[in-house]
GROMACS .gro file of C-alpha atoms in nm:
model
  444
    1UNK     CA    1   1.181   1.798   2.527
    2UNK     CA    2   0.907   1.962   2.320
    3UNK     CA    3   0.865   1.846   1.962
    4UNK     CA    4   0.726   2.070   1.691
    5UNK     CA    5   0.506   1.863   1.461
    6UNK     CA    6   0.501   1.918   1.083
    7UNK     CA    7   0.200   2.098   0.941
    8UNK     CA    8  -0.072   1.850   0.848
    9UNK     CA    9  -0.253   1.867   0.517
   10UNK     CA   10  -0.632   1.816   0.513
   11UNK     CA   11  -0.735   1.452   0.503
   12UNK     CA   12  -0.899   1.327   0.187
   13UNK     CA   13  -0.774   1.215  -0.151
   14UNK     CA   14  -0.407   1.259  -0.228
   15UNK     CA   15  -0.358   1.514  -0.507
   16UNK     CA   16  -0.288   1.380  -0.856
   17UNK     CA   17   0.072   1.278  -0.912
   18UNK     CA   18   0.283   1.541  -1.084
   19UNK     CA   19   0.642   1.566  -1.201
   20UNK     CA   20   0.853   1.724  -0.928
   21UNK     CA   21   0.965   2.080  -0.994
   22UNK     CA   22   1.327   1.990  -0.949
   23UNK     CA   23   1.470   2.333  -1.014
   24UNK     CA   24   1.308   2.458  -0.694
   25UNK     CA   25   1.423   2.173  -0.467
   26UNK     CA   26   1.771   2.164  -0.316
   27UNK     CA   27   1.757   1.803  -0.190
   28UNK     CA   28   1.551   1.576  -0.414
   29UNK     CA   29   1.652   1.238  -0.268
   30UNK     CA   30   1.716   1.130   0.091
   31UNK     CA   31   1.869   0.781   0.116
   32UNK     CA   32   1.847   0.630   0.464
   33UNK     CA   33   2.087   0.358   0.582
   34UNK     CA   34   1.955   0.194   0.902
   35UNK     CA   35   2.238   0.040   1.104
   36UNK     CA   36   2.291  -0.153   1.425
   37UNK     CA   37   2.648  -0.235   1.531
   38UNK     CA   38   2.791  -0.194   1.181
   39UNK     CA   39   3.127  -0.041   1.265
   40UNK     CA   40   3.304  -0.249   1.000
   41UNK     CA   41   3.073  -0.191   0.704
   42UNK     CA   42   2.939   0.159   0.769
   43UNK     CA   43   3.216   0.383   0.638
   44UNK     CA   44   3.292   0.181   0.320
   45UNK     CA   45   2.917   0.168   0.247
   46UNK     CA   46   2.858   0.542   0.290
   47UNK     CA   47   3.164   0.644   0.091
   48UNK     CA   48   3.081   0.406  -0.192
   49UNK     CA   49   2.719   0.524  -0.203
   50UNK     CA   50   2.823   0.889  -0.189
   51UNK     CA   51   3.069   0.838  -0.474
   52UNK     CA   52   2.804   0.665  -0.684
   53UNK     CA   53   2.542   0.936  -0.627
   54UNK     CA   54   2.792   1.213  -0.693
   55UNK     CA   55   2.877   1.058  -1.030
   56UNK     CA   56   2.535   0.941  -1.149
   57UNK     CA   57   2.251   1.124  -0.971
   58UNK     CA   58   2.169   1.452  -1.148
   59UNK     CA   59   1.994   1.621  -0.854
   60UNK     CA   60   2.066   1.715  -0.496
   61UNK     CA   61   2.079   1.426  -0.251
   62UNK     CA   62   2.143   1.342   0.113
   63UNK     CA   63   2.258   1.020   0.281
   64UNK     CA   64   2.118   0.977   0.632
   65UNK     CA   65   2.267   0.722   0.869
   66UNK     CA   66   1.999   0.599   1.112
   67UNK     CA   67   2.175   0.440   1.408
   68UNK     CA   68   1.943   0.200   1.593
   69UNK     CA   69   2.092   0.213   1.944
   70UNK     CA   70   2.428   0.065   1.843
   71UNK     CA   71   2.664  -0.031   2.125
   72UNK     CA   72   2.989  -0.047   1.926
   73UNK     CA   73   3.175   0.234   1.743
   74UNK     CA   74   2.891   0.294   1.494
   75UNK     CA   75   2.781   0.627   1.653
   76UNK     CA   76   3.140   0.755   1.645
   77UNK     CA   77   3.184   0.660   1.281
   78UNK     CA   78   2.848   0.812   1.191
   79UNK     CA   79   2.946   1.142   1.352
   80UNK     CA   80   3.280   1.140   1.169
   81UNK     CA   81   3.111   1.085   0.833
   82UNK     CA   82   2.859   1.360   0.912
   83UNK     CA   83   3.146   1.602   0.975
   84UNK     CA   84   3.354   1.492   0.677
   85UNK     CA   85   3.095   1.476   0.396
   86UNK     CA   86   2.856   1.762   0.322
   87UNK     CA   87   2.577   1.535   0.192
   88UNK     CA   88   2.583   1.299   0.492
   89UNK     CA   89   2.373   1.339   0.808
   90UNK     CA   90   2.343   1.112   1.110
   91UNK     CA   91   2.054   1.031   1.342
   92UNK     CA   92   2.083   0.846   1.672
   93UNK     CA   93   1.787   0.648   1.808
   94UNK     CA   94   1.790   0.491   2.152
   95UNK     CA   95   1.564   0.202   2.049
   96UNK     CA   96   1.623  -0.074   1.796
   97UNK     CA   97   1.406  -0.145   1.495
   98UNK     CA   98   1.453  -0.088   1.123
   99UNK     CA   99   1.094   0.026   1.083
  100UNK     CA  100   1.130   0.271   1.371
  101UNK     CA  101   1.444   0.418   1.212
  102UNK     CA  102   1.282   0.459   0.871
  103UNK     CA  103   0.965   0.612   1.014
  104UNK     CA  104   1.165   0.861   1.222
  105UNK     CA  105   1.398   0.978   0.947
  106UNK     CA  106   1.141   0.979   0.668
  107UNK     CA  107   0.898   1.176   0.884
  108UNK     CA  108   1.164   1.441   0.947
  109UNK     CA  109   1.302   1.461   0.595
  110UNK     CA  110   1.225   1.756   0.367
  111UNK     CA  111   1.314   1.559   0.052
  112UNK     CA  112   1.025   1.479  -0.189
  113UNK     CA  113   1.171   1.133  -0.262
  114UNK     CA  114   1.268   0.906   0.028
  115UNK     CA  115   1.464   0.582  -0.010
  116UNK     CA  116   1.653   0.331   0.197
  117UNK     CA  117   1.902   0.051   0.144
  118UNK     CA  118   2.082  -0.201   0.362
  119UNK     CA  119   2.430  -0.119   0.482
  120UNK     CA  120   2.583  -0.426   0.318
  121UNK     CA  121   2.494  -0.282  -0.027
  122UNK     CA  122   2.390  -0.625  -0.150
  123UNK     CA  123   2.190  -0.454  -0.425
  124UNK     CA  124   2.380  -0.319  -0.725
  125UNK     CA  125   2.373   0.061  -0.701
  126UNK     CA  126   2.307   0.096  -1.074
  127UNK     CA  127   1.941   0.020  -0.989
  128UNK     CA  128   1.909   0.330  -0.768
  129UNK     CA  129   1.831   0.583  -1.042
  130UNK     CA  130   1.574   0.351  -1.209
  131UNK     CA  131   1.422   0.301  -0.862
  132UNK     CA  132   1.355   0.669  -0.794
  133UNK     CA  133   1.296   0.795  -1.151
  134UNK     CA  134   0.925   0.689  -1.161
  135UNK     CA  135   0.868   0.877  -0.834
  136UNK     CA  136   1.035   1.193  -0.964
  137UNK     CA  137   0.838   1.181  -1.289
  138UNK     CA  138   0.506   1.135  -1.108
  139UNK     CA  139   0.441   0.794  -1.260
  140UNK     CA  140   0.445   0.593  -0.933
  141UNK     CA  141   0.393   0.636  -0.559
  142UNK     CA  142   0.637   0.373  -0.429
  143UNK     CA  143   0.919   0.175  -0.586
  144UNK     CA  144   1.085  -0.149  -0.475
  145UNK     CA  145   1.379  -0.355  -0.586
  146UNK     CA  146   1.280  -0.711  -0.669
  147UNK     CA  147   1.512  -1.009  -0.644
  148UNK     CA  148   1.237  -1.235  -0.777
  149UNK     CA  149   1.178  -1.062  -1.110
  150UNK     CA  150   1.270  -1.270  -1.412
  151UNK     CA  151   1.554  -1.044  -1.523
  152UNK     CA  152   1.705  -1.011  -1.174
  153UNK     CA  153   2.042  -1.174  -1.109
  154UNK     CA  154   2.073  -1.307  -0.757
  155UNK     CA  155   2.351  -1.489  -0.574
  156UNK     CA  156   2.242  -1.644  -0.245
  157UNK     CA  157   2.214  -1.979  -0.072
  158UNK     CA  158   1.919  -2.217  -0.114
  159UNK     CA  159   1.801  -2.160   0.245
  160UNK     CA  160   1.745  -1.787   0.201
  161UNK     CA  161   1.602  -1.841  -0.147
  162UNK     CA  162   1.346  -2.086  -0.011
  163UNK     CA  163   1.249  -1.860   0.281
  164UNK     CA  164   1.210  -1.555   0.056
  165UNK     CA  165   0.991  -1.731  -0.199
  166UNK     CA  166   0.783  -1.901   0.071
  167UNK     CA  167   0.723  -1.571   0.247
  168UNK     CA  168   0.606  -1.404  -0.072
  169UNK     CA  169   0.373  -1.697  -0.143
  170UNK     CA  170   0.225  -1.650   0.205
  171UNK     CA  171   0.167  -1.281   0.131
  172UNK     CA  172  -0.003  -1.361  -0.197
  173UNK     CA  173  -0.224  -1.627  -0.042
  174UNK     CA  174  -0.320  -1.446   0.280
  175UNK     CA  175  -0.311  -1.074   0.194
  176UNK     CA  176  -0.361  -1.099  -0.184
  177UNK     CA  177  -0.033  -0.910  -0.238
  178UNK     CA  178   0.066  -0.862  -0.601
  179UNK     CA  179   0.417  -0.720  -0.554
  180UNK     CA  180   0.691  -0.978  -0.593
  181UNK     CA  181   0.949  -0.903  -0.322
  182UNK     CA  182   0.850  -0.757   0.015
  183UNK     CA  183   1.180  -0.776   0.203
  184UNK     CA  184   1.446  -0.658  -0.040
  185UNK     CA  185   1.630  -0.375   0.138
  186UNK     CA  186   1.600  -0.136  -0.153
  187UNK     CA  187   1.286   0.081  -0.159
  188UNK     CA  188   1.166   0.435  -0.220
  189UNK     CA  189   0.848   0.635  -0.161
  190UNK     CA  190   0.728   0.982  -0.253
  191UNK     CA  191   0.729   1.223   0.039
  192UNK     CA  192   0.362   1.322   0.005
  193UNK     CA  193   0.264   0.955   0.016
  194UNK     CA  194   0.490   0.884   0.315
  195UNK     CA  195   0.328   1.170   0.505
  196UNK     CA  196  -0.008   0.988   0.490
  197UNK     CA  197   0.115   0.629   0.487
  198UNK     CA  198   0.368   0.615   0.772
  199UNK     CA  199   0.123   0.696   1.056
  200UNK     CA  200  -0.085   0.395   0.948
  201UNK     CA  201   0.208   0.148   0.964
  202UNK     CA  202   0.230  -0.003   1.313
  203UNK     CA  203   0.533  -0.230   1.289
  204UNK     CA  204   0.872  -0.094   1.395
  205UNK     CA  205   1.086  -0.392   1.291
  206UNK     CA  206   1.142  -0.603   0.981
  207UNK     CA  207   0.771  -0.632   0.893
  208UNK     CA  208   0.759  -0.254   0.837
  209UNK     CA  209   0.830  -0.293   0.464
  210UNK     CA  210   0.560  -0.551   0.408
  211UNK     CA  211   0.295  -0.361   0.601
  212UNK     CA  212   0.373  -0.041   0.414
  213UNK     CA  213   0.349  -0.212   0.075
  214UNK     CA  214   0.026  -0.402   0.157
  215UNK     CA  215  -0.151  -0.087   0.278
  216UNK     CA  216  -0.030   0.112  -0.022
  217UNK     CA  217  -0.143  -0.158  -0.264
  218UNK     CA  218  -0.484  -0.197  -0.101
  219UNK     CA  219  -0.533   0.180  -0.120
  220UNK     CA  220  -0.473   0.170  -0.496
  221UNK     CA  221  -0.133   0.339  -0.498
  222UNK     CA  222   0.104   0.248  -0.778
  223UNK     CA  223   0.409   0.038  -0.685
  224UNK     CA  224   0.691   0.025  -0.939
  225UNK     CA  225   0.921  -0.280  -0.935
  226UNK     CA  226   1.282  -0.270  -1.049
  227UNK     CA  227   1.474  -0.594  -1.124
  228UNK     CA  228   1.801  -0.587  -0.931
  229UNK     CA  229   2.134  -0.764  -0.921
  230UNK     CA  230   2.177  -0.887  -0.564
  231UNK     CA  231   2.456  -1.072  -0.384
  232UNK     CA  232   2.383  -1.224  -0.044
  233UNK     CA  233   2.587  -1.104   0.253
  234UNK     CA  234   2.712  -1.421   0.427
  235UNK     CA  235   2.784  -1.222   0.745
  236UNK     CA  236   2.430  -1.088   0.781
  237UNK     CA  237   2.320  -1.057   1.145
  238UNK     CA  238   1.949  -1.106   1.071
  239UNK     CA  239   1.794  -1.373   1.295
  240UNK     CA  240   1.591  -1.569   1.039
  241UNK     CA  241   1.361  -1.767   1.272
  242UNK     CA  242   1.274  -1.471   1.498
  243UNK     CA  243   1.220  -1.244   1.198
  244UNK     CA  244   0.995  -1.500   1.027
  245UNK     CA  245   0.787  -1.540   1.344
  246UNK     CA  246   0.739  -1.166   1.379
  247UNK     CA  247   0.649  -1.140   1.010
  248UNK     CA  248   0.377  -1.404   1.043
  249UNK     CA  249   0.233  -1.220   1.343
  250UNK     CA  250   0.230  -0.906   1.132
  251UNK     CA  251   0.054  -1.084   0.846
  252UNK     CA  252  -0.220  -1.195   1.087
  253UNK     CA  253  -0.259  -0.846   1.236
  254UNK     CA  254  -0.276  -0.666   0.902
  255UNK     CA  255  -0.507  -0.930   0.752
  256UNK     CA  256  -0.749  -0.894   1.043
  257UNK     CA  257  -0.744  -0.513   1.017
  258UNK     CA  258  -0.815  -0.527   0.644
  259UNK     CA  259  -1.095  -0.780   0.693
  260UNK     CA  260  -1.271  -0.565   0.954
  261UNK     CA  261  -1.224  -0.239   0.764
  262UNK     CA  262  -1.032  -0.086   1.056
  263UNK     CA  263  -0.783   0.101   0.836
  264UNK     CA  264  -0.877   0.439   0.680
  265UNK     CA  265  -0.727   0.354   0.342
  266UNK     CA  266  -0.934   0.624   0.171
  267UNK     CA  267  -0.678   0.874   0.305
  268UNK     CA  268  -0.428   0.726   0.061
  269UNK     CA  269  -0.651   0.720  -0.247
  270UNK     CA  270  -0.571   0.918  -0.558
  271UNK     CA  271  -0.858   1.086  -0.747
  272UNK     CA  272  -0.970   0.889  -1.051
  273UNK     CA  273  -0.767   0.987  -1.354
  274UNK     CA  274  -0.424   1.140  -1.296
  275UNK     CA  275  -0.413   1.253  -1.657
  276UNK     CA  276  -0.518   1.621  -1.680
  277UNK     CA  277  -0.747   1.528  -1.969
  278UNK     CA  278  -0.948   1.310  -1.728
  279UNK     CA  279  -0.996   1.601  -1.492
  280UNK     CA  280  -1.123   1.821  -1.774
  281UNK     CA  281  -1.410   1.586  -1.856
  282UNK     CA  282  -1.745   1.707  -1.728
  283UNK     CA  283  -2.034   1.493  -1.617
  284UNK     CA  284  -1.826   1.183  -1.550
  285UNK     CA  285  -1.829   1.090  -1.179
  286UNK     CA  286  -1.482   1.015  -1.041
  287UNK     CA  287  -1.410   0.649  -0.993
  288UNK     CA  288  -1.693   0.528  -1.218
  289UNK     CA  289  -1.481   0.280  -1.411
  290UNK     CA  290  -1.337   0.128  -1.094
  291UNK     CA  291  -1.684   0.105  -0.937
  292UNK     CA  292  -1.827  -0.068  -1.242
  293UNK     CA  293  -1.546  -0.325  -1.239
  294UNK     CA  294  -1.590  -0.389  -0.867
  295UNK     CA  295  -1.966  -0.413  -0.899
  296UNK     CA  296  -1.940  -0.660  -1.187
  297UNK     CA  297  -1.701  -0.881  -0.989
  298UNK     CA  298  -1.925  -0.876  -0.682
  299UNK     CA  299  -2.232  -0.929  -0.900
  300UNK     CA  300  -2.083  -1.236  -1.070
  301UNK     CA  301  -2.002  -1.398  -0.737
  302UNK     CA  302  -2.338  -1.312  -0.581
  303UNK     CA  303  -2.519  -1.445  -0.889
  304UNK     CA  304  -2.341  -1.778  -0.853
  305UNK     CA  305  -2.430  -1.780  -0.484
  306UNK     CA  306  -2.792  -1.699  -0.567
  307UNK     CA  307  -2.823  -1.975  -0.828
  308UNK     CA  308  -2.663  -2.228  -0.595
  309UNK     CA  309  -2.898  -2.137  -0.310
  310UNK     CA  310  -3.199  -2.143  -0.542
  311UNK     CA  311  -3.112  -2.491  -0.664
  312UNK     CA  312  -3.064  -2.606  -0.305
  313UNK     CA  313  -3.392  -2.458  -0.175
  314UNK     CA  314  -3.581  -2.583  -0.482
  315UNK     CA  315  -3.528  -2.938  -0.360
  316UNK     CA  316  -3.769  -2.880  -0.075
  317UNK     CA  317  -3.995  -2.584  -0.160
  318UNK     CA  318  -4.169  -2.422  -0.454
  319UNK     CA  319  -4.001  -2.183  -0.700
  320UNK     CA  320  -4.136  -1.860  -0.547
  321UNK     CA  321  -4.025  -1.949  -0.192
  322UNK     CA  322  -3.688  -2.075  -0.313
  323UNK     CA  323  -3.638  -1.757  -0.517
  324UNK     CA  324  -3.725  -1.527  -0.226
  325UNK     CA  325  -3.496  -1.707   0.023
  326UNK     CA  326  -3.202  -1.731  -0.217
  327UNK     CA  327  -3.236  -1.369  -0.324
  328UNK     CA  328  -3.260  -1.244   0.035
  329UNK     CA  329  -2.943  -1.421   0.149
  330UNK     CA  330  -2.742  -1.327  -0.159
  331UNK     CA  331  -2.867  -0.966  -0.141
  332UNK     CA  332  -2.735  -0.921   0.214
  333UNK     CA  333  -2.395  -1.048   0.107
  334UNK     CA  334  -2.407  -0.843  -0.213
  335UNK     CA  335  -2.480  -0.519  -0.024
  336UNK     CA  336  -2.200  -0.583   0.227
  337UNK     CA  337  -1.947  -0.664  -0.046
  338UNK     CA  338  -2.041  -0.366  -0.263
  339UNK     CA  339  -2.039  -0.138   0.039
  340UNK     CA  340  -1.675  -0.209   0.104
  341UNK     CA  341  -1.520  -0.324  -0.223
  342UNK     CA  342  -1.710  -0.119  -0.482
  343UNK     CA  343  -1.794   0.205  -0.303
  344UNK     CA  344  -1.511   0.206  -0.047
  345UNK     CA  345  -1.726   0.247   0.266
  346UNK     CA  346  -1.541   0.101   0.566
  347UNK     CA  347  -1.620   0.071   0.933
  348UNK     CA  348  -1.957   0.019   1.101
  349UNK     CA  349  -2.095   0.368   1.056
  350UNK     CA  350  -2.444   0.352   0.892
  351UNK     CA  351  -2.402  -0.019   0.815
  352UNK     CA  352  -2.757  -0.097   0.937
  353UNK     CA  353  -2.902   0.182   0.728
  354UNK     CA  354  -2.715   0.068   0.421
  355UNK     CA  355  -2.841  -0.287   0.467
  356UNK     CA  356  -3.198  -0.158   0.511
  357UNK     CA  357  -3.169   0.039   0.188
  358UNK     CA  358  -3.016  -0.265   0.026
  359UNK     CA  359  -3.325  -0.465   0.126
  360UNK     CA  360  -3.542  -0.211  -0.053
  361UNK     CA  361  -3.329  -0.265  -0.361
  362UNK     CA  362  -3.367  -0.638  -0.294
  363UNK     CA  363  -3.745  -0.595  -0.297
  364UNK     CA  364  -3.727  -0.441  -0.643
  365UNK     CA  365  -3.513  -0.730  -0.763
  366UNK     CA  366  -3.754  -0.977  -0.602
  367UNK     CA  367  -4.043  -0.817  -0.788
  368UNK     CA  368  -3.859  -0.850  -1.119
  369UNK     CA  369  -3.755  -1.212  -1.070
  370UNK     CA  370  -4.083  -1.325  -0.910
  371UNK     CA  371  -4.277  -1.156  -1.186
  372UNK     CA  372  -4.064  -1.335  -1.443
  373UNK     CA  373  -4.127  -1.672  -1.275
  374UNK     CA  374  -4.499  -1.602  -1.255
  375UNK     CA  375  -4.509  -1.509  -1.623
  376UNK     CA  376  -4.318  -1.825  -1.714
  377UNK     CA  377  -4.549  -2.042  -1.507
  378UNK     CA  378  -4.855  -1.884  -1.667
  379UNK     CA  379  -4.713  -1.940  -2.014
  380UNK     CA  380  -4.593  -2.302  -1.981
  381UNK     CA  381  -4.770  -2.446  -1.677
  382UNK     CA  382  -4.481  -2.667  -1.560
  383UNK     CA  383  -4.150  -2.526  -1.689
  384UNK     CA  384  -3.831  -2.730  -1.680
  385UNK     CA  385  -3.565  -2.642  -1.425
  386UNK     CA  386  -3.328  -2.529  -1.700
  387UNK     CA  387  -3.590  -2.293  -1.838
  388UNK     CA  388  -3.647  -2.148  -1.491
  389UNK     CA  389  -3.274  -2.086  -1.451
  390UNK     CA  390  -3.248  -1.912  -1.790
  391UNK     CA  391  -3.539  -1.681  -1.709
  392UNK     CA  392  -3.393  -1.602  -1.368
  393UNK     CA  393  -3.054  -1.516  -1.519
  394UNK     CA  394  -3.217  -1.273  -1.763
  395UNK     CA  395  -3.427  -1.116  -1.489
  396UNK     CA  396  -3.123  -1.085  -1.263
  397UNK     CA  397  -2.930  -0.902  -1.532
  398UNK     CA  398  -3.198  -0.636  -1.542
  399UNK     CA  399  -3.214  -0.629  -1.162
  400UNK     CA  400  -2.835  -0.597  -1.144
  401UNK     CA  401  -2.827  -0.288  -1.366
  402UNK     CA  402  -3.100  -0.128  -1.159
  403UNK     CA  403  -2.920  -0.226  -0.837
  404UNK     CA  404  -2.599  -0.051  -0.945
  405UNK     CA  405  -2.783   0.269  -1.032
  406UNK     CA  406  -2.967   0.268  -0.700
  407UNK     CA  407  -2.653   0.186  -0.501
  408UNK     CA  408  -2.464   0.470  -0.665
  409UNK     CA  409  -2.737   0.734  -0.661
  410UNK     CA  410  -2.919   0.648  -0.336
  411UNK     CA  411  -2.764   0.394  -0.098
  412UNK     CA  412  -2.397   0.496  -0.088
  413UNK     CA  413  -2.419   0.871  -0.149
  414UNK     CA  414  -2.405   0.971   0.217
  415UNK     CA  415  -2.028   0.977   0.235
  416UNK     CA  416  -1.898   1.327   0.262
  417UNK     CA  417  -1.689   1.413  -0.043
  418UNK     CA  418  -1.327   1.391   0.055
  419UNK     CA  419  -1.143   1.718   0.042
  420UNK     CA  420  -0.862   1.710  -0.209
  421UNK     CA  421  -0.536   1.802  -0.045
  422UNK     CA  422  -0.349   2.090  -0.202
  423UNK     CA  423  -0.044   1.996  -0.407
  424UNK     CA  424   0.262   1.920  -0.200
  425UNK     CA  425   0.468   2.238  -0.156
  426UNK     CA  426   0.792   2.241  -0.345
  427UNK     CA  427   0.968   2.414  -0.058
  428UNK     CA  428   1.085   2.224   0.246
  429UNK     CA  429   0.822   2.102   0.490
  430UNK     CA  430   0.858   2.230   0.845
  431UNK     CA  431   1.075   1.986   1.035
  432UNK     CA  432   1.078   1.928   1.408
  433UNK     CA  433   1.330   2.125   1.605
  434UNK     CA  434   1.404   1.824   1.825
  435UNK     CA  435   1.326   1.455   1.838
  436UNK     CA  436   1.301   1.258   2.162
  437UNK     CA  437   1.587   1.018   2.219
  438UNK     CA  438   1.791   1.113   1.917
  439UNK     CA  439   2.046   1.367   1.805
  440UNK     CA  440   2.046   1.479   1.446
  441UNK     CA  441   2.327   1.653   1.265
  442UNK     CA  442   2.181   1.832   0.969
  443UNK     CA  443   2.364   1.802   0.641
  444UNK     CA  444   2.532   2.123   0.553
   0.00000   0.00000   0.00000
């Protein structure tokens, strides 16, 4: 069956975050409940959630049941709830996978704020409005409930507590994740962000959440964390060992993709300065502050590498030879690191040219440092090693400033300026007329 795809916005920076124009939007929030063989819990969950939203949520909402190929009475119950409650819709998928369900429903939804929660409602629903409020206001791009925040109140067994904390330590150590709880089934994302982010998330199972958060964080999107009250469901059907194995495979895959620059994260970037006052400033290049911070971090590390190599080479050769070899090796690493981390250039396109230009910049730095060593040698005859190091540090500071200016104005200026996408329309996005392998009952 033919599927009509939603209109795509031009790739480039995401527009600056803005407060949603709520008066022009019928359905502000779409809460998805992914289910698989949940005939016992589904109806109580949906009715309780609907009652809570009706009493506390001040805007239009929809609850979407995403049935992941259930084989029990779940489809029948979903259809009954769809018919009985105006704000409830149901979607049937013929393949399992929580990530697949979320991607499908979120991609079809016309709501500007998209959320999901587990059917067992382990998370206290009073956290739902604080979860989505930063997305409505324009403050944040994604929001997650955290069971590991200090003010969270959690009731669960030691086994699950240990697994959860261990998994988050793995994420911090391997993917440098800064969010505190990847797997809590209580998350939300702005619709304009989801439109760009979801096609980049490969996983269709339990690792979907983690992959989405890691990519969003690496792209510089803002993730808001909400402390939650959470009570473990003792009847959970999650297979812990299989899920953990798949998660570790996902960590390896995403880590490798990030290391090789295979992901076009620039499609998720926001322009520097969401405050309108920032956009009114003239003569200030976008992203300057972030580039300076990245360059300083890379420069500090490459300086330590340079000094270590110089001290090592100085054991066997003279100061000029040691300086040239140490500077050459550290310059290659410095150019590669600044190319990706400071100026956001990913992939292999023009990498050789950038390194060649970096070597020209290296030559200028070599002239400064070699000239400083020559002047020191002429002045003292046989300077102490400590004096050599002090002179080299001073010369490298001057070379570093010049290197940044040349990198910014000459080496990494070939990137085409990214087209800024127009603001997300306040009206509904076009939605597909049909989806393969599923039947959707639109909320009335």
